[in-house]
Coordinates of N, CA and C in Angstrom, one line a residue:
M18 N 35.7 128.8 66.6 CA 37.2 129.4 67.5 C 37.4 127.9 66.9
V19 N 38.1 128.6 66.6 CA 39.2 127.3 65.6 C 40.5 127.0 66.3
Y20 N 40.7 125.8 66.4 CA 42.4 125.0 67.4 C 43.1 124.1 66.5
N21 N 43.8 124.8 65.2 CA 44.6 123.9 64.1 C 45.8 123.7 65.4
R22 N 46.1 122.5 65.7 CA 47.3 121.8 65.3 C 48.3 121.6 65.0
Q23 N 48.3 122.0 63.5 CA 49.6 121.4 63.6 C 50.1 122.7 63.1
P24 N 52.0 121.9 62.8 CA 52.4 124.1 64.1 C 52.9 124.8 62.4
L25 N 52.9 126.3 62.3 CA 53.2 127.2 61.8 C 54.4 127.1 61.5
C26 N 55.3 126.8 59.7 CA 56.1 127.2 59.9 C 56.7 128.7 60.0
A27 N 58.1 128.8 61.5 CA 58.4 129.7 62.1 C 58.6 131.2 61.1
H28 N 59.4 130.7 60.3 CA 60.3 131.7 59.1 C 59.3 132.2 58.4
R29 N 58.0 131.7 58.1 CA 56.9 132.4 57.1 C 56.0 133.6 58.1
I30 N 56.0 134.1 59.6 CA 55.6 134.7 59.9 C 56.5 136.1 60.2
A31 N 56.2 136.9 59.7 CA 56.9 138.4 60.0 C 56.7 139.3 61.4
A32 N 55.0 138.9 61.7 CA 55.2 140.2 62.9 C 54.0 139.4 63.2
I33 N 53.9 139.4 64.4 CA 52.4 139.3 65.6 C 52.5 140.6 66.2
V34 N 52.0 141.0 66.3 CA 51.3 142.4 66.8 C 49.7 142.5 67.5
C35 N 49.6 142.7 68.9 CA 49.3 142.9 70.6 C 48.8 143.8 70.1
I36 N 47.8 144.3 70.1 CA 47.0 146.2 69.9 C 46.2 145.6 71.6
S37 N 45.9 146.4 72.1 CA 45.2 146.2 73.5 C 44.9 147.4 74.0
T38 N 43.8 147.9 75.0 CA 43.5 148.6 75.6 C 43.2 148.6 76.9
Q39 N 43.4 150.1 77.7 CA 43.7 149.7 79.3 C 42.5 150.8 79.6
T40 N 42.3 151.2 80.8 CA 41.1 151.7 81.4 C 40.1 153.0 81.0
N41 N 41.4 153.2 80.5 CA 41.7 154.5 80.5 C 41.2 154.5 78.7
N42 N 41.0 153.7 78.0 CA 40.4 153.6 76.6 C 41.8 153.6 75.5
Q43 N 42.6 154.2 76.1 CA 43.7 154.4 75.4 C 44.8 154.0 74.6
Y44 N 44.6 153.4 73.0 CA 45.6 152.4 73.2 C 47.2 152.0 72.6
T45 N 47.3 151.3 73.4 CA 49.0 150.6 73.2 C 48.6 149.8 72.5
E46 N 49.9 149.8 71.8 CA 50.8 148.3 70.7 C 51.8 147.3 71.1
H47 N 52.8 146.9 71.0 CA 53.6 145.7 71.2 C 54.0 144.4 69.5
R48 N 54.3 145.9 69.0 CA 55.5 144.3 68.5 C 56.3 143.0 68.4
F49 N 55.0 141.6 68.6 CA 55.7 140.1 69.4 C 56.5 140.0 68.6
S50 N 57.6 139.3 68.6 CA 58.7 138.9 67.7 C 59.5 137.1 68.7
P51 N 58.3 135.5 69.5 CA 58.5 135.1 70.0 C 60.1 134.3 69.3
P52 N 60.8 133.6 70.0 CA 62.0 133.1 69.3 C 61.8 132.3 68.6
S53 N 61.9 131.8 68.1 CA 61.7 130.8 67.0 C 61.8 129.7 67.1
S54 N 62.7 129.1 68.2 CA 62.1 127.6 69.2 C 60.9 127.6 69.5
Q55 N 60.7 128.9 69.8 CA 58.8 129.2 70.6 C 57.7 129.0 69.3
L56 N 58.4 129.6 68.1 CA 57.3 129.8 67.1 C 57.3 128.6 65.9
A57 N 58.3 127.6 66.0 CA 58.3 126.8 65.4 C 57.3 125.5 66.1
T58 N 56.4 125.6 67.0 CA 55.7 124.9 67.7 C 54.5 125.0 68.1
M59 N 54.4 126.5 67.5 CA 52.9 127.8 67.8 C 52.7 126.7 67.2
S60 N 50.9 126.5 67.2 CA 50.0 126.1 66.2 C 48.8 127.9 67.1
A61 N 48.0 127.2 66.3 CA 47.2 128.2 66.1 C 46.4 128.6 66.5
G62 N 46.1 127.8 67.1 CA 45.3 127.3 68.5 C 46.0 128.8 70.2
H63 N 47.4 128.3 70.4 CA 47.8 129.6 71.0 C 47.7 130.6 70.5
L64 N 47.2 131.2 69.9 CA 47.6 132.3 69.7 C 47.1 133.8 70.6
D65 N 45.9 132.9 71.1 CA 45.4 133.6 71.7 C 46.1 134.0 73.1
R66 N 46.7 132.9 73.9 CA 47.7 132.6 75.3 C 48.9 134.0 74.8
I67 N 50.0 134.2 73.8 CA 51.2 135.3 73.0 C 50.1 136.4 73.3
A68 N 48.5 135.8 73.1 CA 48.5 137.9 72.7 C 48.1 137.9 74.0
K69 N 47.6 137.4 75.1 CA 47.6 137.9 76.1 C 48.3 137.9 77.2
L70 N 50.0 136.8 76.5 CA 50.4 137.5 77.4 C 51.7 138.5 77.1
T71 N 51.8 139.2 75.9 CA 51.9 140.6 74.6 C 51.5 141.3 75.7
T72 N 50.1 141.4 75.6 CA 50.1 142.4 77.1 C 50.5 143.7 78.0
K73 N 51.2 141.8 77.7 CA 51.1 142.7 79.8 C 52.5 143.4 79.4
K74 N 52.9 143.0 78.4 CA 54.3 143.5 78.3 C 54.2 144.6 77.1
A75 N 53.1 144.7 76.4 CA 52.9 146.2 75.2 C 52.6 147.1 76.6
R76 N 52.7 147.3 77.9 CA 51.5 147.6 78.5 C 52.9 148.8 79.3
E77 N 54.3 147.5 80.0 CA 55.3 148.1 80.5 C 56.2 149.0 79.2
I78 N 56.2 148.2 78.0 CA 57.1 149.0 76.8 C 56.4 150.2 76.1
M79 N 55.2 150.4 76.0 CA 54.0 151.2 75.5 C 54.4 152.6 76.9
C80 N 54.3 152.5 77.7 CA 53.4 153.4 78.3 C 53.9 154.9 78.3
K81 N 55.4 154.6 77.8 CA 54.9 157.0 77.5 C 55.2 156.9 75.9
M82 N 54.9 155.8 74.7 CA 54.3 156.9 74.1 C 53.2 156.5 73.6
Q83 N 51.6 155.7 74.9 CA 50.2 155.9 74.8 C 50.2 157.9 75.4
E84 N 50.9 157.8 76.1 CA 51.4 159.1 76.3 C 51.1 160.2 75.9
R85 N 51.9 160.0 74.7 CA 51.8 161.7 73.9 C 51.3 161.0 72.8
L86 N 50.4 159.8 72.2 CA 49.1 159.6 71.4 C 48.2 160.1 71.6
A87 N 48.7 160.4 73.2 CA 46.7 160.6 74.3 C 47.0 161.9 73.9
L88 N 48.2 162.6 73.5 CA 48.5 164.6 73.3 C 47.3 164.6 72.1
A89 N 47.2 163.9 71.1 CA 46.3 164.1 70.2 C 45.0 164.8 70.0
N90 N 44.5 164.1 71.4 CA 42.9 163.6 71.2 C 43.1 165.6 71.5
T91 N 44.3 166.4 72.1 CA 43.4 168.2 73.1 C 44.8 168.7 72.1
R92 N 46.1 168.2 71.9 CA 47.1 169.4 71.5 C 46.9 169.6 70.0
S93 N 47.0 170.6 69.2 CA 46.5 171.4 68.5 C 47.5 170.1 67.5
V94 N 47.8 170.1 65.7 CA 48.8 169.7 65.4 C 50.2 170.2 65.3
A95 N 51.1 171.5 65.3 CA 51.2 172.3 65.3 C 52.3 171.7 66.6
Q96 N 51.4 171.7 68.3 CA 51.9 171.8 68.9 C 52.5 170.1 68.8
I97 N 51.3 169.3 68.5 CA 52.3 167.7 68.5 C 53.3 168.1 67.2
L98 N 53.5 168.8 66.6 CA 54.7 169.0 65.3 C 55.9 169.4 66.0
A99 N 56.2 169.9 67.2 CA 56.4 169.9 67.9 C 56.9 169.9 68.8
R100 N 56.8 168.6 68.6 CA 57.4 167.4 69.8 C 58.0 166.6 69.1
R101 N 58.2 166.4 68.1 CA 59.2 165.3 67.2 C 59.9 165.2 67.7
D102 N 61.8 166.1 67.7 CA 62.7 165.7 68.7 C 62.3 164.8 69.6
E103 N 61.6 165.8 70.3 CA 61.4 163.9 71.7 C 60.2 163.9 71.8
L104 N 59.9 162.9 70.6 CA 59.1 162.1 69.9 C 59.9 160.9 69.7
R105 N 61.2 161.2 68.6 CA 62.8 161.1 68.2 C 63.7 160.4 69.8
T106 N 63.9 160.6 71.2 CA 64.7 160.9 71.7 C 63.9 159.1 72.7
M107 N 62.0 159.0 72.4 CA 62.6 157.7 73.2 C 62.8 157.4 72.5
D108 N 62.5 156.2 73.7 CA 63.1 154.7 74.7 C 62.9 153.9 72.8
D109 N 64.2 153.0 72.9 CA 64.3 152.5 71.3 C 63.5 151.3 71.5
K110 N 63.1 151.4 71.6 CA 61.5 150.0 71.7 C 60.5 150.6 71.6
A111 N 60.4 151.9 72.5 CA 59.3 152.2 71.5 C 59.2 153.3 70.6
L112 N 60.3 153.7 69.3 CA 60.6 153.7 68.7 C 60.3 153.3 67.6
A113 N 60.8 152.3 67.8 CA 60.5 150.8 66.9 C 58.5 150.5 65.9
F114 N 58.1 151.2 67.4 CA 56.4 151.5 66.7 C 56.5 152.9 66.3
Q115 N 57.1 153.3 65.9 CA 56.6 154.6 65.4 C 58.0 155.6 64.3
R116 N 58.4 154.3 63.6 CA 59.7 155.0 62.9 C 59.0 156.1 61.4
S117 N 57.1 155.0 61.3 CA 56.9 156.1 60.3 C 56.7 157.7 60.3
V118 N 57.6 158.3 61.5 CA 56.5 159.3 61.9 C 55.3 160.3 60.6
N119 N 56.5 160.4 60.2 CA 55.7 161.6 59.0 C 54.9 161.3 58.9
Q120 N 54.4 160.5 58.5 CA 52.6 159.4 58.1 C 52.3 159.5 58.6
I121 N 52.5 158.8 60.6 CA 51.4 159.6 61.9 C 51.1 160.4 61.7
W122 N 52.0 161.9 61.6 CA 51.4 162.8 61.5 C 50.8 163.5 60.4
D123 N 50.6 163.1 59.0 CA 49.7 162.9 57.7 C 48.2 162.3 58.4
L124 N 48.7 161.0 59.5 CA 47.2 160.2 59.7 C 46.7 161.5 60.6
I125 N 47.5 162.2 61.7 CA 46.4 163.1 62.9 C 45.9 164.3 62.1
K126 N 46.7 164.8 61.0 CA 46.2 165.8 60.2 C 44.9 165.3 59.9
D127 N 44.3 164.8 59.3 CA 43.1 164.3 58.9 C 42.0 163.4 59.6
F128 N 42.7 163.5 61.5 CA 41.8 163.2 61.7 C 41.6 164.5 62.6
K129 N 42.4 165.3 62.4 CA 42.0 166.3 63.0 C 40.9 167.0 61.9
A130 N 40.9 167.3 60.8 CA 39.7 167.4 59.7 C 38.0 166.4 59.8
K131 N 38.1 164.8 60.1 CA 37.4 163.9 60.3 C 37.1 164.6 61.9
N132 N 38.0 165.5 62.6 CA 37.0 165.0 63.9 C 36.3 164.2 64.7
D133 N 36.9 162.5 64.3 CA 36.6 161.3 64.5 C 38.0 160.2 65.3
A134 N 37.8 160.6 66.6 CA 38.7 160.2 67.5 C 38.5 158.7 67.4
G135 N 37.9 157.2 67.2 CA 37.8 156.3 66.7 C 38.6 155.9 65.5
Q136 N 38.1 156.5 64.6 CA 38.9 157.0 63.5 C 40.7 156.8 63.2
Y137 N 40.8 158.2 63.9 CA 42.0 158.6 64.1 C 42.8 157.0 64.8
L138 N 42.5 157.0 65.9 CA 42.8 155.7 66.6 C 43.0 154.2 65.6
H139 N 42.1 154.0 65.0 CA 42.8 153.5 64.3 C 43.7 153.5 63.5
D140 N 43.4 154.8 62.3 CA 45.1 155.1 61.8 C 45.6 154.8 62.2
T141 N 45.8 155.7 63.6 CA 47.5 155.5 64.1 C 47.3 153.9 63.8
L142 N 47.1 153.2 64.8 CA 47.8 151.7 64.5 C 48.1 151.5 63.7
A143 N 46.8 151.3 62.6 CA 47.6 151.1 61.3 C 48.5 150.9 60.9
G144 N 49.5 152.8 61.1 CA 50.8 153.2 60.2 C 52.3 152.2 60.4
P145 N 51.7 151.3 61.6 CA 53.3 150.6 61.8 C 53.6 149.7 61.3
V146 N 51.0 149.0 61.1 CA 51.2 147.7 59.9 C 51.2 148.1 58.9
I147 N 51.3 148.7 58.3 CA 51.2 149.5 57.4 C 52.8 149.7 57.4
E148 N 53.7 149.7 57.3 CA 55.5 150.4 57.7 C 55.5 148.7 57.2
Q149 N 55.7 147.5 58.3 CA 56.0 146.2 58.3 C 55.5 145.6 56.8
I150 N 54.2 145.9 56.1 CA 54.1 145.4 54.5 C 55.2 146.4 53.7
M151 N 54.8 147.5 54.0 CA 56.1 148.0 52.7 C 57.5 147.9 52.9
H152 N 57.6 147.2 54.4 CA 59.8 146.9 54.4 C 59.4 145.7 53.8
I153 N 58.5 144.8 53.7 CA 58.3 143.1 53.6 C 58.3 143.2 51.8
R154 N 57.2 143.8 51.5 CA 56.6 145.2 50.0 C 58.3 145.0 48.9
S155 N 59.2 146.1 50.0 CA 60.5 147.1 49.6 C 61.8 145.8 49.4
T156 N 61.6 144.7 51.0 CA 62.8 143.7 50.0 C 63.0 142.0 49.7
K157 N 61.3 141.9 49.8 CA 60.8 140.6 49.0 C 59.7 140.9 48.3
P158 N 60.0 141.1 46.8 CA 58.9 141.4 46.3 C 57.8 140.6 46.2
T159 N 57.7 139.9 45.7 CA 57.6 138.2 46.0 C 56.8 138.2 46.1
E160 N 56.9 137.8 47.7 CA 55.9 137.5 48.8 C 54.3 137.8 49.3
K161 N 54.1 136.5 49.3 CA 52.9 137.6 48.9 C 52.4 137.6 51.0
M162 N 51.4 138.1 51.2 CA 51.0 139.0 52.7 C 49.5 138.5 53.4
I163 N 49.9 138.2 54.4 CA 47.9 138.1 54.6 C 48.2 138.6 56.1
V164 N 47.0 139.7 55.6 CA 46.6 141.0 57.6 C 45.4 140.0 58.0
V165 N 45.8 139.7 59.1 CA 44.4 139.5 60.1 C 44.3 139.5 61.2
S166 N 42.9 141.0 61.5 CA 42.4 141.1 62.7 C 41.4 140.9 64.1
N167 N 40.8 140.7 64.1 CA 39.0 141.0 64.6 C 39.2 142.1 64.4
S168 N 39.1 143.3 64.2 CA 38.4 144.4 63.7 C 38.9 145.2 63.0
D169 N 37.5 145.2 62.5 CA 36.9 145.8 61.8 C 37.6 146.9 61.0
T170 N 37.3 148.0 61.6 CA 37.6 149.3 61.8 C 39.4 149.1 60.8
F171 N 40.1 148.1 62.0 CA 40.8 148.3 61.7 C 41.6 148.0 60.3
L172 N 40.7 147.1 59.8 CA 41.6 145.8 58.9 C 41.2 147.4 57.6
D173 N 40.4 147.8 58.1 CA 39.8 148.7 57.4 C 40.3 149.7 56.8
A174 N 41.0 150.6 57.9 CA 42.5 151.6 58.1 C 43.2 151.2 57.7
I175 N 44.0 150.3 57.8 CA 45.1 149.6 57.1 C 44.1 149.3 55.4
S176 N 43.9 149.2 54.6 CA 42.6 149.2 53.4 C 43.2 150.3 52.4
E177 N 42.1 150.9 53.6 CA 43.0 152.8 53.0 C 44.0 153.2 52.7
G178 N 44.6 152.6 53.9 CA 46.3 153.6 53.9 C 47.3 153.1 53.1
L179 N 46.6 151.7 51.7 CA 47.5 151.3 51.4 C 47.4 151.3 49.6
H180 N 46.3 151.8 50.0 CA 45.4 152.4 48.9 C 45.4 154.2 48.5
R181 N 45.2 154.9 49.9 CA 45.8 156.4 49.6 C 47.1 156.8 49.0
E182 N 48.0 156.2 50.5 CA 49.4 156.2 49.5 C 50.0 155.6 48.8
F183 N 49.8 154.3 48.1 CA 50.8 154.1 47.3 C 49.5 153.8 46.7
T184 N 48.7 153.9 46.0 CA 47.8 153.5 44.7 C 48.9 153.0 43.6
K185 N 49.9 153.6 43.7 CA 51.1 153.1 41.9 C 52.1 151.6 42.7
R186 N 50.7 151.1 43.5 CA 52.2 149.5 43.9 C 50.9 149.2 43.9
W187 N 51.9 147.8 43.8 CA 50.2 146.7 44.1 C 51.2 146.4 45.4
W188 N 50.7 145.8 46.2 CA 51.3 145.5 47.6 C 51.1 143.6 47.9
N189 N 50.8 143.3 47.3 CA 49.6 141.7 47.1 C 49.7 141.7 48.4
C190 N 49.2 141.7 49.1 CA 48.4 141.4 50.6 C 46.6 141.4 50.9
D191 N 46.5 140.2 51.4 CA 45.4 140.6 51.7 C 45.1 140.6 52.7
I192 N 44.2 140.6 53.2 CA 42.9 141.2 54.1 C 42.1 140.3 54.4
G193 N 41.9 139.6 55.7 CA 41.3 139.1 56.5 C 41.0 139.3 57.9
R194 N 39.9 138.8 58.2 CA 39.5 139.0 59.9 C 39.9 137.3 61.0
F195 N 40.1 138.1 61.8 CA 40.7 137.0 62.7 C 38.7 137.3 63.5
N196 N 37.7 136.6 64.2 CA 37.0 136.0 65.0 C 37.5 135.2 66.2
N197 N 37.6 136.3 66.7 CA 37.9 135.7 68.8 C 39.2 135.5 68.4
Y198 N 40.0 135.9 67.9 CA 41.5 135.6 67.7 C 41.7 134.6 65.9
F199 N 40.6 134.1 66.5 CA 40.9 133.2 65.1 C 40.7 133.5 63.8
V200 N 40.7 133.7 62.4 CA 40.1 133.5 61.1 C 38.7 131.8 61.4
G201 N 38.2 131.9 60.6 CA 37.3 131.9 61.0 C 37.3 130.5 59.8
E202 N 37.4 128.8 60.3 CA 38.1 128.3 59.7 C 38.5 127.9 59.0
E203 N 38.0 128.1 58.2 CA 37.9 127.3 56.1 C 39.6 128.5 56.3
H204 N 39.5 129.6 56.3 CA 40.3 130.5 55.8 C 41.4 130.1 57.1
A205 N 41.0 129.4 58.2 CA 42.9 128.5 58.7 C 43.8 128.2 58.6
Q206 N 43.0 127.7 57.7 CA 42.9 125.8 57.3 C 43.5 126.4 55.9
N207 N 42.4 127.4 55.7 CA 44.3 128.3 54.3 C 45.4 129.0 54.2
V208 N 45.4 129.8 55.4 CA 46.2 129.6 56.0 C 47.4 129.2 56.7
V209 N 46.7 128.3 57.7 CA 47.9 127.1 57.3 C 48.8 125.6 56.8
R210 N 47.9 125.5 56.1 CA 48.0 125.0 54.9 C 49.5 125.6 53.7
R211 N 49.1 127.1 53.5 CA 49.9 127.9 52.4 C 51.1 127.9 53.8
L212 N 51.1 128.5 55.2 CA 52.1 128.4 54.9 C 53.2 127.1 55.6
N213 N 52.4 125.8 55.2 CA 53.0 125.0 55.3 C 53.5 124.0 54.3
D214 N 53.8 124.5 52.9 CA 53.3 124.6 52.2 C 54.3 124.9 50.8
P215 N 56.1 124.6 51.3 CA 57.4 125.2 50.9 C 57.4 125.6 49.2
S216 N 56.3 125.7 48.4 CA 56.0 126.1 46.8 C 55.6 127.6 47.5
D217 N 55.5 127.8 48.5 CA 54.0 129.3 48.8 C 55.0 129.5 49.3
N218 N 54.8 130.9 48.6 CA 55.4 132.4 49.5 C 55.3 132.9 50.2
L219 N 54.0 132.9 51.0 CA 53.3 133.4 51.9 C 54.3 134.3 53.4
C220 N 54.3 135.7 53.1 CA 54.1 135.6 54.7 C 52.8 136.2 55.4
V221 N 52.7 135.9 56.6 CA 51.7 136.0 57.2 C 52.4 137.4 58.6
I222 N 51.3 138.4 58.0 CA 51.3 139.4 59.4 C 50.1 139.3 60.3
L223 N 50.2 138.7 62.4 CA 48.7 138.1 63.0 C 48.8 139.3 63.3
L224 N 47.5 139.7 63.3 CA 47.2 140.7 64.9 C 46.4 140.4 65.6
S225 N 46.5 140.5 66.5 CA 44.9 140.6 67.7 C 45.2 141.3 68.4
A226 N 43.7 141.3 68.4 CA 43.2 142.9 69.4 C 42.8 142.1 70.6
V227 N 43.6 142.2 71.4 CA 42.6 141.8 73.6 C 42.5 143.2 74.1
T228 N 41.2 143.9 74.3 CA 41.4 144.9 74.5 C 39.9 144.6 74.9
D229 N 39.4 146.5 76.0 CA 37.7 145.7 77.0 C 36.5 145.5 75.8
G230 N 36.7 144.9 74.7 CA 35.4 145.7 73.9 C 34.8 146.3 72.7
W231 N 36.1 145.5 71.7 CA 36.3 146.0 70.6 C 35.5 144.8 69.6

């Protein structure tokens, strides 16, 4: 486990996404953007604390979304598509995690074809992250990004999603792995160094999985 005490530049961190599981093994997610005053003093050693605090908030905000995502395992695609209007009336905070509705439903169709619940869950949660990458790329074309997570399957879903949907574009996005909430020592030091280098336009999307057994 790596604890790098060098502070991270607040404005260089695009998003921190916390992904958690509940007792019924259904996934919830919450995109957490701490105040700049917190980010200014945040070091890599704080990420697990932030993730754990975020988990509680995620469960409060995402309970409705969790229920709707669970429907994908029991309802037909047609039934799910019929509930688009209802999904669009969800709480704004929940909608923030599912803005790319059409893309999510395309992944559900893929899931129905694969009949692989595990892959479906990872693909569905990868959707908002892919959307975040798209947004950064469209607004800051030269920005470099790094996505890190402690779930290889989740990272694969992001990589495959970007490759499958947007093969004609270059996303300049590095996919890395978090090990127990931290990237490997060498990788962590490199990320911190780049974040604190004014000449390096790195943008980082940190993903933390706080689960019962990922």
